[in-house]
Short mmCIF file of C-alpha atoms in Angstrom, two decimals:
data_model
loop_
_atom_site.label_atom_id
_atom_site.label_comp_id
_atom_site.label_asym_id
_atom_site.label_seq_id
_atom_site.Cartn_x
_atom_site.Cartn_y
_atom_site.Cartn_z
CA MET A 1 -79.60 34.51 84.80
CA GLN A 2 -78.34 31.63 82.67
CA PHE A 3 -76.35 30.42 85.67
CA LEU A 4 -79.48 30.27 87.83
CA LYS A 5 -81.38 28.32 85.17
CA THR A 6 -78.53 25.85 84.85
CA LEU A 7 -78.25 25.51 88.61
CA PHE A 8 -82.01 24.87 88.89
CA TRP A 9 -81.94 22.10 86.28
CA VAL A 10 -78.87 20.49 87.87
CA VAL A 11 -80.65 20.42 91.25
CA VAL A 12 -83.80 18.95 89.64
CA ALA A 13 -81.72 16.27 87.89
CA ILE A 14 -79.96 15.34 91.15
CA VAL A 15 -83.29 15.06 92.99
CA VAL A 16 -84.73 12.85 90.24
CA VAL A 17 -81.68 10.56 90.27
CA LEU A 18 -81.74 10.24 94.07
CA PHE A 19 -85.48 9.53 94.06
CA SER A 20 -85.08 6.93 91.30
CA LYS A 21 -82.24 5.20 93.12
CA ALA A 22 -84.19 5.05 96.39
CA ASN A 23 -87.37 3.72 94.72
CA TRP A 24 -85.99 1.32 92.12
CA PHE A 25 -88.36 -1.59 92.63
CA SER A 26 -91.02 -3.24 90.52
CA VAL A 27 -94.72 -2.58 90.85
CA SER A 28 -97.41 -4.74 89.27
CA VAL A 29 -99.73 -2.75 87.03
CA ARG A 30 -102.99 -4.39 85.99
CA LEU A 31 -103.85 -3.69 82.38
CA TRP A 32 -106.92 -4.53 80.32
CA GLY A 33 -107.87 -8.15 79.61
CA GLY A 34 -106.20 -9.55 82.74
CA LEU A 35 -102.70 -8.51 81.65
CA GLU A 36 -100.19 -7.48 84.28
CA ALA A 37 -96.98 -5.53 83.74
CA ASP A 38 -94.09 -5.25 86.17
CA VAL A 39 -92.82 -1.69 85.88
CA LYS A 40 -90.28 0.24 87.96
CA VAL A 41 -91.66 3.14 90.03
CA PRO A 42 -89.56 5.91 88.34
CA VAL A 43 -90.78 4.74 84.92
CA ILE A 44 -94.41 5.04 86.04
CA LEU A 45 -93.76 8.55 87.38
CA PHE A 46 -92.02 9.58 84.16
CA ILE A 47 -94.96 8.34 82.07
CA GLY A 48 -97.36 10.22 84.36
CA PHE A 49 -95.28 13.37 83.97
CA LEU A 50 -95.36 13.05 80.17
CA ILE A 51 -99.14 12.51 80.18
CA GLY A 52 -99.55 15.82 82.04
CA PHE A 53 -96.79 17.78 80.33
CA LEU A 54 -97.14 16.96 76.63
CA PRO A 55 -100.70 18.27 76.05
CA THR A 56 -99.89 21.53 77.82
CA PHE A 57 -96.61 21.88 75.91
CA LEU A 58 -98.30 21.21 72.57
CA ILE A 59 -101.05 23.75 73.26
CA HIS A 60 -98.42 26.33 74.24
CA ARG A 61 -96.36 25.74 71.07
CA ALA A 62 -99.49 25.88 68.88
CA ARG A 63 -100.47 29.20 70.45
CA LEU A 64 -97.00 30.64 69.84
CA TRP A 65 -97.08 29.45 66.24
CA SER A 66 -100.48 31.09 65.74
CA LEU A 67 -99.32 34.39 67.24
CA ARG A 68 -96.14 34.43 65.16
CA ARG A 69 -98.18 33.75 62.03
CA ARG A 70 -100.36 36.76 62.87
CA MET A 71 -97.40 39.01 63.63
CA GLU A 72 -95.34 38.33 60.49
CA PRO A 73 -97.53 40.39 58.10
CA LEU A 74 -97.67 43.25 60.60
CA GLU A 75 -93.90 43.28 61.05
CA ARG A 76 -93.39 43.11 57.30
CA ASN A 77 -95.80 46.04 56.84
CA VAL A 78 -93.97 48.11 59.45
CA ALA A 79 -90.61 47.33 57.86
CA ILE A 80 -91.84 48.44 54.42
CA HIS A 81 -93.44 51.69 55.59
CA SER A 82 -90.86 52.69 58.16
CA VAL A 83 -88.19 53.52 55.59
CA ALA A 84 -87.99 57.30 55.81
CA PRO A 85 -86.48 59.46 53.07
CA PRO A 86 -83.11 60.92 53.95
CA MET A 87 -83.19 64.27 55.72
CA PRO A 88 -81.82 67.22 53.72
CA VAL A 89 -78.56 68.57 55.01
CA ALA A 90 -78.84 72.19 56.10
CA GLU A 91 -76.09 74.55 55.10
CA PRO A 92 -74.38 76.36 57.98
CA VAL A 93 -75.32 79.99 58.46
CA PRO A 94 -72.40 82.41 57.96
CA ALA A 95 -71.21 84.15 61.12
CA GLU A 96 -71.75 87.62 59.62
CA ARG A 97 -75.43 86.92 59.06
CA VAL A 98 -75.89 85.64 62.61
CA ALA A 99 -74.35 88.84 64.00
CA THR A 100 -76.52 91.10 61.81
CA ASP A 101 -79.69 89.11 62.57
CA ALA A 102 -79.03 89.40 66.29
CA LYS A 103 -78.77 93.22 65.96
CA ALA A 104 -82.03 93.39 64.04
CA TRP A 105 -84.07 92.02 66.95
CA PRO A 106 -85.20 94.58 69.46
CA SER A 107 -83.69 94.11 72.89
CA SER A 108 -85.95 93.91 75.92
#
C-alpha cells in the first residue's frame, strides 16, 4: 500500500512540474487601489490551492484533536479497570480418582 501512495504522489509531482513548465508566463493581476502585480500562472494556482486546502485541513486537524481529547480519559479508564487478578492454578486430578469417578457414573 505504501508503494501505491508513493507512486501516486510521484505521478502528481510530475504532472505539476510539466504543467508549470508549459505555463510559465506572467499574468497581470489587478489588486486594490490600482496596483498591478505580474505573477506566474503556477504561483497563482498554488495560492488558489492553498486557499481551498488550508481551511479544510485545519478543520480536520481540529476535529481529530477534539476526538483524541475525548478518547484519552476513556482509554485511561479502560486501562485501569481492565487489569484482571491472576487466575488460580488448578491442581491436576490424580489418575486413580478419574478412573473411580468414571465408574461411579451410571452407564446408559
